[in-house]
Amino acid sequence: EITGFSRDEAFNKPLVSTFIKSNLRDNVQSIMQNALNGNETSNYELEFETKTGDTVYLLVNATTRRDTDGTVVGVVGVAQDVTETKKNENAITAVGKELRQLVDTANAPIFGIDKNGLVNEWNNKTVEITGFSKEEAFGKPLVNTFIKSNLRKQVQSVMTNAIMGNETSNYELEFDTKTGETVYLLVNATTRRDPDGQIIGVVGVAQDVTKAKHNENANIAVARELRQLVDTANAPIFGIDAGGRVNEWNDKTAEITGFSRDEAFNKPLVSTFIKSNLRDNVQNIMKNALNGMQTSNYELEF
């Protein structure tokens, strides 16, 4: 039934060369020879070729066959058809291989640790951005080896929480690369579980935001430079918000008015600092500027 060969078609045919998959014939021949020598084998997996060219998987006990005098006359195989189980196993294995390939070749850094914090996942993208190979990373303590020293305590807390089942999203990590540079990763720290649901570690799926971080840092540096230029400019610079309250008051303005930045901030500019006879005109100029109509070279009396 399972092979498709009738008894008549099978009798007196060489079992191994006729019905066993070619890549297994040497092993099966050895098992049969052992059984003929009285050394039996239990739960040996065979792959039979069926009449239609399919493969069936049998779990076989190869038992020595003897006559009434105890002389070995052959071998009997008592088997269990495990084809469906094997197909399911192969399907799971194929899915596992596919998932492994997806992780390894993903365009995002993916790394993981076991419950002791040792690296056990390190995909190709992580290799690329850190400069450390899988072999160099595996088995190393993630936090102490790859995380910037000033962030280790915080990152250790995030990893410990994930191992306890409390996951974290969009957490920024700073990795030390092999060349001593810093890469910035935005990480989701996800709890990793075995098939029984037991926590076995943490997987980090990350986004490399190094370029964005460098741009952000550059913008911050420019903003600081502009702030310094405004504060130290040799001309008075002041500003108001949409409500007319002071929100800019540089050092030169403080010097010529005598009012410090703290004294001026959040005060209504016109009613506090402008001569009373000019307030209406100045108020109109400020209102126009707030509406997008600018005025140049207007003389104020503070």
GROMACS .gro file of C-alpha atoms in nm, residues 7-300:
model
  294
    7ARG     CA    1   0.411  -0.862  -0.322
    8ASP     CA    2   0.484  -1.026  -0.657
    9GLU     CA    3   0.675  -0.720  -0.778
   10ALA     CA    4   0.881  -0.706  -0.461
   11PHE     CA    5   0.963  -1.071  -0.393
   12ASN     CA    6   1.321  -1.178  -0.469
   13LYS     CA    7   1.424  -0.822  -0.555
   14PRO     CA    8   1.734  -0.682  -0.378
   15LEU     CA    9   1.578  -0.464  -0.109
   16VAL     CA   10   1.848  -0.204  -0.081
   17SER     CA   11   1.929  -0.135  -0.446
   18THR     CA   12   1.565  -0.154  -0.554
   19PHE     CA   13   1.365   0.026  -0.288
   20ILE     CA   14   1.599   0.241  -0.080
   21LYS     CA   15   1.693   0.599  -0.174
   22SER     CA   16   2.037   0.596  -0.335
   23ASN     CA   17   2.198   0.830  -0.082
   24LEU     CA   18   2.107   0.591   0.204
   25ARG     CA   19   2.195   0.259   0.047
   26ASP     CA   20   2.538   0.216   0.205
   27ASN     CA   21   2.406   0.284   0.554
   28VAL     CA   22   2.104   0.059   0.511
   29GLN     CA   23   2.322  -0.218   0.365
   30SER     CA   24   2.541  -0.193   0.674
   31ILE     CA   25   2.238  -0.220   0.906
   32MET     CA   26   2.107  -0.522   0.718
   33GLN     CA   27   2.449  -0.686   0.731
   34ASN     CA   28   2.469  -0.622   1.105
   35ALA     CA   29   2.127  -0.777   1.154
   36LEU     CA   30   2.237  -1.081   0.952
   37ASN     CA   31   2.528  -1.103   1.195
   38GLY     CA   32   2.289  -1.093   1.488
   39ASN     CA   33   2.329  -0.724   1.573
   40GLU     CA   34   1.982  -0.578   1.555
   41THR     CA   35   1.893  -0.208   1.510
   42SER     CA   36   1.591  -0.023   1.650
   43ASN     CA   37   1.415   0.292   1.526
   44TYR     CA   38   1.623   0.340   1.215
   45GLU     CA   39   1.475   0.583   0.966
   46LEU     CA   40   1.450   0.459   0.606
   47GLU     CA   41   1.348   0.645   0.295
   48PHE     CA   42   1.166   0.415   0.053
   49GLU     CA   43   1.111   0.500  -0.311
   50THR     CA   44   0.752   0.427  -0.411
   51LYS     CA   45   0.638   0.300  -0.746
   52THR     CA   46   0.525   0.652  -0.838
   53GLY     CA   47   0.865   0.802  -0.749
   54ASP     CA   48   0.754   0.953  -0.420
   55THR     CA   49   0.937   0.904  -0.093
   56VAL     CA   50   0.791   0.738   0.217
   57TYR     CA   51   0.963   0.757   0.553
   58LEU     CA   52   0.965   0.446   0.773
   59LEU     CA   53   1.091   0.408   1.128
   60VAL     CA   54   1.224   0.052   1.127
   61ASN     CA   55   1.336  -0.214   1.374
   62ALA     CA   56   1.572  -0.447   1.185
   63THR     CA   57   1.538  -0.783   1.361
   64THR     CA   58   1.745  -1.092   1.291
   65ARG     CA   59   1.537  -1.381   1.151
   66ARG     CA   60   1.631  -1.734   1.257
   67ASP     CA   61   1.514  -2.086   1.179
   68THR     CA   62   1.414  -2.344   1.437
   69ASP     CA   63   1.780  -2.431   1.492
   70GLY     CA   64   1.870  -2.068   1.569
   71THR     CA   65   2.055  -2.021   1.246
   72VAL     CA   66   2.026  -1.674   1.094
   73VAL     CA   67   1.822  -1.694   0.776
   74GLY     CA   68   1.745  -1.328   0.711
   75VAL     CA   69   1.619  -1.002   0.853
   76VAL     CA   70   1.267  -0.882   0.925
   77GLY     CA   71   1.189  -0.511   0.935
   78VAL     CA   72   0.893  -0.402   1.146
   79ALA     CA   73   0.822  -0.043   1.054
   80GLN     CA   74   0.609   0.257   1.136
   81ASP     CA   75   0.505   0.492   0.857
   82VAL     CA   76   0.621   0.837   0.972
   83THR     CA   77   0.585   1.008   0.634
   84GLU     CA   78   0.335   1.270   0.750
   85THR     CA   79   0.537   1.345   1.060
   86LYS     CA   80   0.853   1.372   0.850
   87LYS     CA   81   0.683   1.603   0.599
   88ASN     CA   82   0.564   1.827   0.884
   89GLU     CA   83   0.913   1.820   1.032
   90ASN     CA   84   1.065   1.909   0.694
   91ALA     CA   85   0.813   2.190   0.650
   92ILE     CA   86   0.901   2.330   0.992
   93THR     CA   87   1.271   2.297   0.909
   94ALA     CA   88   1.214   2.480   0.579
   95VAL     CA   89   1.028   2.760   0.757
   96GLY     CA   90   1.310   2.777   1.012
   97LYS     CA   91   1.570   2.804   0.735
   98GLU     CA   92   1.365   3.072   0.562
   99LEU     CA   93   1.327   3.271   0.883
  100ARG     CA   94   1.699   3.233   0.951
  101GLN     CA   95   1.774   3.367   0.602
  102LEU     CA   96   1.533   3.657   0.653
  103VAL     CA   97   1.702   3.748   0.982
  104ASP     CA   98   2.053   3.712   0.842
  105THR     CA   99   1.985   3.916   0.528
  106ALA     CA  100   1.744   4.172   0.674
  107ASN     CA  101   1.821   4.534   0.594
  108ALA     CA  102   1.792   4.617   0.965
  109PRO     CA  103   2.032   4.531   1.246
  110ILE     CA  104   1.901   4.234   1.448
  111PHE     CA  105   2.088   4.111   1.753
  112GLY     CA  106   1.997   3.903   2.055
  113ILE     CA  107   2.112   3.783   2.395
  114ASP     CA  108   2.043   3.483   2.615
  115LYS     CA  109   1.922   3.511   2.974
  116ASN     CA  110   2.279   3.578   3.087
  117GLY     CA  111   2.316   3.875   2.854
  118LEU     CA  112   2.552   3.695   2.615
  119VAL     CA  113   2.515   3.757   2.241
  120ASN     CA  114   2.346   3.470   2.056
  121GLU     CA  115   2.205   3.657   1.755
  122TRP     CA  116   2.402   3.891   1.529
  123ASN     CA  117   2.281   3.932   1.174
  124ASN     CA  118   2.472   4.050   0.868
  125LYS     CA  119   2.355   4.411   0.900
  126THR     CA  120   2.478   4.424   1.259
  127VAL     CA  121   2.813   4.290   1.137
  128GLU     CA  122   2.821   4.561   0.870
  129ILE     CA  123   2.747   4.859   1.093
  130THR     CA  124   2.955   4.752   1.396
  131GLY     CA  125   3.250   4.590   1.216
  132PHE     CA  126   3.236   4.289   1.450
  133SER     CA  127   3.181   3.948   1.286
  134LYS     CA  128   2.938   3.690   1.423
  135GLU     CA  129   3.232   3.492   1.560
  136GLU     CA  130   3.369   3.798   1.739
  137ALA     CA  131   3.031   3.888   1.889
  138PHE     CA  132   2.886   3.548   1.985
  139GLY     CA  133   2.916   3.463   2.352
  140LYS     CA  134   3.024   3.815   2.449
  141PRO     CA  135   2.831   4.020   2.707
  142LEU     CA  136   2.636   4.264   2.489
  143VAL     CA  137   2.621   4.559   2.726
  144ASN     CA  138   2.978   4.558   2.857
  145THR     CA  139   3.133   4.485   2.516
  146PHE     CA  140   2.937   4.691   2.263
  147ILE     CA  141   2.742   4.965   2.444
  148LYS     CA  142   2.889   5.308   2.519
  149SER     CA  143   3.002   5.315   2.882
  150ASN     CA  144   2.780   5.608   2.983
  151LEU     CA  145   2.468   5.418   2.870
  152ARG     CA  146   2.541   5.070   3.005
  153LYS     CA  147   2.337   5.101   3.322
  154GLN     CA  148   2.027   5.218   3.133
  155VAL     CA  149   2.064   4.956   2.859
  156GLN     CA  150   2.116   4.682   3.116
  157SER     CA  151   1.788   4.788   3.277
  158VAL     CA  152   1.607   4.771   2.941
  159MET     CA  153   1.746   4.422   2.871
  160THR     CA  154   1.662   4.300   3.222
  161ASN     CA  155   1.306   4.427   3.185
  162ALA     CA  156   1.272   4.246   2.850
  163ILE     CA  157   1.399   3.922   3.006
  164MET     CA  158   1.122   3.968   3.265
  165GLY     CA  159   0.866   4.010   2.985
  166ASN     CA  160   0.849   4.390   2.986
  167GLU     CA  161   0.940   4.494   2.633
  168THR     CA  162   1.065   4.837   2.523
  169SER     CA  163   1.004   5.015   2.191
  170ASN     CA  164   1.209   5.282   2.017
  171TYR     CA  165   1.494   5.291   2.266
  172GLU     CA  166   1.807   5.468   2.143
  173LEU     CA  167   2.132   5.276   2.179
  174GLU     CA  168   2.486   5.394   2.109
  175PHE     CA  169   2.706   5.108   1.989
  176ASP     CA  170   3.085   5.115   1.989
  177THR     CA  171   3.213   4.994   1.651
  178LYS     CA  172   3.531   4.797   1.597
  179THR     CA  173   3.701   5.114   1.468
  180GLY     CA  174   3.602   5.313   1.778
  181GLU     CA  175   3.322   5.509   1.613
  182THR     CA  176   2.967   5.537   1.746
  183VAL     CA  177   2.655   5.413   1.568
  184TYR     CA  178   2.310   5.512   1.686
  185LEU     CA  179   2.034   5.251   1.679
  186LEU     CA  180   1.663   5.289   1.752
  187VAL     CA  181   1.576   4.952   1.905
  188ASN     CA  182   1.271   4.746   1.993
  189ALA     CA  183   1.376   4.507   2.270
  190THR     CA  184   1.151   4.201   2.239
  191THR     CA  185   1.130   3.907   2.477
  192ARG     CA  186   1.240   3.579   2.315
  193ARG     CA  187   1.056   3.261   2.415
  194ASP     CA  188   1.095   2.888   2.346
  195PRO     CA  189   0.811   2.671   2.206
  196ASP     CA  190   0.679   2.624   2.561
  197GLY     CA  191   0.656   2.997   2.617
  198GLN     CA  192   0.952   3.010   2.852
  199ILE     CA  193   1.166   3.323   2.828
  200ILE     CA  194   1.510   3.241   2.691
  201GLY     CA  195   1.647   3.584   2.603
  202VAL     CA  196   1.592   3.911   2.419
  203VAL     CA  197   1.596   4.006   2.052
  204GLY     CA  198   1.666   4.361   1.943
  205VAL     CA  199   1.530   4.471   1.606
  206ALA     CA  200   1.685   4.806   1.526
  207GLN     CA  201   1.692   5.095   1.285
  208ASP     CA  202   2.025   5.258   1.208
  209VAL     CA  203   1.968   5.629   1.277
  210THR     CA  204   2.334   5.729   1.277
  211LYS     CA  205   2.303   5.971   0.983
  212ALA     CA  206   1.991   6.128   1.129
  213LYS     CA  207   2.163   6.159   1.466
  214HIS     CA  208   2.468   6.320   1.308
  215ASN     CA  209   2.238   6.567   1.128
  216GLU     CA  210   2.055   6.635   1.453
  217ASN     CA  211   2.383   6.693   1.635
  218ALA     CA  212   2.498   6.921   1.354
  219ASN     CA  213   2.174   7.121   1.378
  220ILE     CA  214   2.215   7.148   1.753
  221ALA     CA  215   2.572   7.270   1.705
  222VAL     CA  216   2.452   7.531   1.452
  223ALA     CA  217   2.174   7.640   1.689
  224ARG     CA  218   2.426   7.677   1.972
  225GLU     CA  219   2.656   7.876   1.746
  226LEU     CA  220   2.370   8.103   1.638
  227ARG     CA  221   2.266   8.147   2.000
  228GLN     CA  222   2.620   8.249   2.088
  229LEU     CA  223   2.633   8.491   1.793
  230VAL     CA  224   2.304   8.651   1.900
  231ASP     CA  225   2.404   8.674   2.265
  232THR     CA  226   2.747   8.821   2.197
  233ALA     CA  227   2.658   9.038   1.896
  234ASN     CA  228   2.783   9.398   1.911
  235ALA     CA  229   2.431   9.519   1.828
  236PRO     CA  230   2.119   9.508   2.044
  237ILE     CA  231   1.893   9.218   1.945
  238PHE     CA  232   1.553   9.168   2.108
  239GLY     CA  233   1.235   8.983   2.021
  240ILE     CA  234   0.874   8.920   2.121
  241ASP     CA  235   0.629   8.632   2.098
  242ALA     CA  236   0.284   8.652   1.937
  243GLY     CA  237   0.153   8.810   2.259
  244GLY     CA  238   0.404   9.091   2.247
  245ARG     CA  239   0.609   8.960   2.541
  246VAL     CA  240   0.988   8.965   2.534
  247ASN     CA  241   1.146   8.628   2.444
  248GLU     CA  242   1.481   8.750   2.310
  249TRP     CA  243   1.716   8.996   2.484
  250ASN     CA  244   2.084   8.972   2.405
  251ASP     CA  245   2.381   9.091   2.605
  252LYS     CA  246   2.409   9.421   2.416
  253THR     CA  247   2.042   9.501   2.478
  254ALA     CA  248   2.094   9.431   2.847
  255GLU     CA  249   2.400   9.656   2.844
  256ILE     CA  250   2.237   9.960   2.684
  257THR     CA  251   1.902   9.937   2.865
  258GLY     CA  252   2.032   9.828   3.204
  259PHE     CA  253   1.766   9.558   3.221
  260SER     CA  254   1.900   9.203   3.251
  261ARG     CA  255   1.765   8.917   3.044
  262ASP     CA  256   1.579   8.783   3.348
  263GLU     CA  257   1.425   9.125   3.415
  264ALA     CA  258   1.311   9.166   3.054
  265PHE     CA  259   1.185   8.818   2.968
  266ASN     CA  260   0.805   8.777   2.946
  267LYS     CA  261   0.747   9.151   2.997
  268PRO     CA  262   0.528   9.332   2.740
  269LEU     CA  263   0.789   9.505   2.526
  270VAL     CA  264   0.594   9.814   2.421
  271SER     CA  265   0.430   9.910   2.751
  272THR     CA  266   0.742   9.829   2.957
  273PHE     CA  267   1.035   9.960   2.756
  274ILE     CA  268   0.908  10.202   2.487
  275LYS     CA  269   0.861  10.575   2.549
  276SER     CA  270   0.493  10.643   2.610
  277ASN     CA  271   0.454  10.885   2.319
  278LEU     CA  272   0.572  10.619   2.071
  279ARG     CA  273   0.386  10.315   2.202
  280ASP     CA  274   0.093  10.329   1.958
  281ASN     CA  275   0.323  10.355   1.657
  282VAL     CA  276   0.554  10.084   1.783
  283GLN     CA  277   0.259   9.861   1.867
  284ASN     CA  278   0.139   9.895   1.507
  285ILE     CA  279   0.483   9.812   1.372
  286MET     CA  280   0.503   9.501   1.590
  287LYS     CA  281   0.151   9.397   1.491
  288ASN     CA  282   0.238   9.437   1.122
  289ALA     CA  283   0.553   9.231   1.167
  290LEU     CA  284   0.352   8.958   1.339
  291ASN     CA  285   0.127   8.961   1.029
  292GLY     CA  286   0.427   8.923   0.801
  293MET     CA  287   0.475   9.290   0.707
  294GLN     CA  288   0.825   9.387   0.808
  295THR     CA  289   0.962   9.735   0.875
  296SER     CA  290   1.321   9.847   0.824
  297ASN     CA  291   1.521  10.126   0.988
  298TYR     CA  292   1.251  10.241   1.228
  299GLU     CA  293   1.376  10.457   1.512
  300LEU     CA  294   1.276  10.353   1.863
   0.00000   0.00000   0.00000
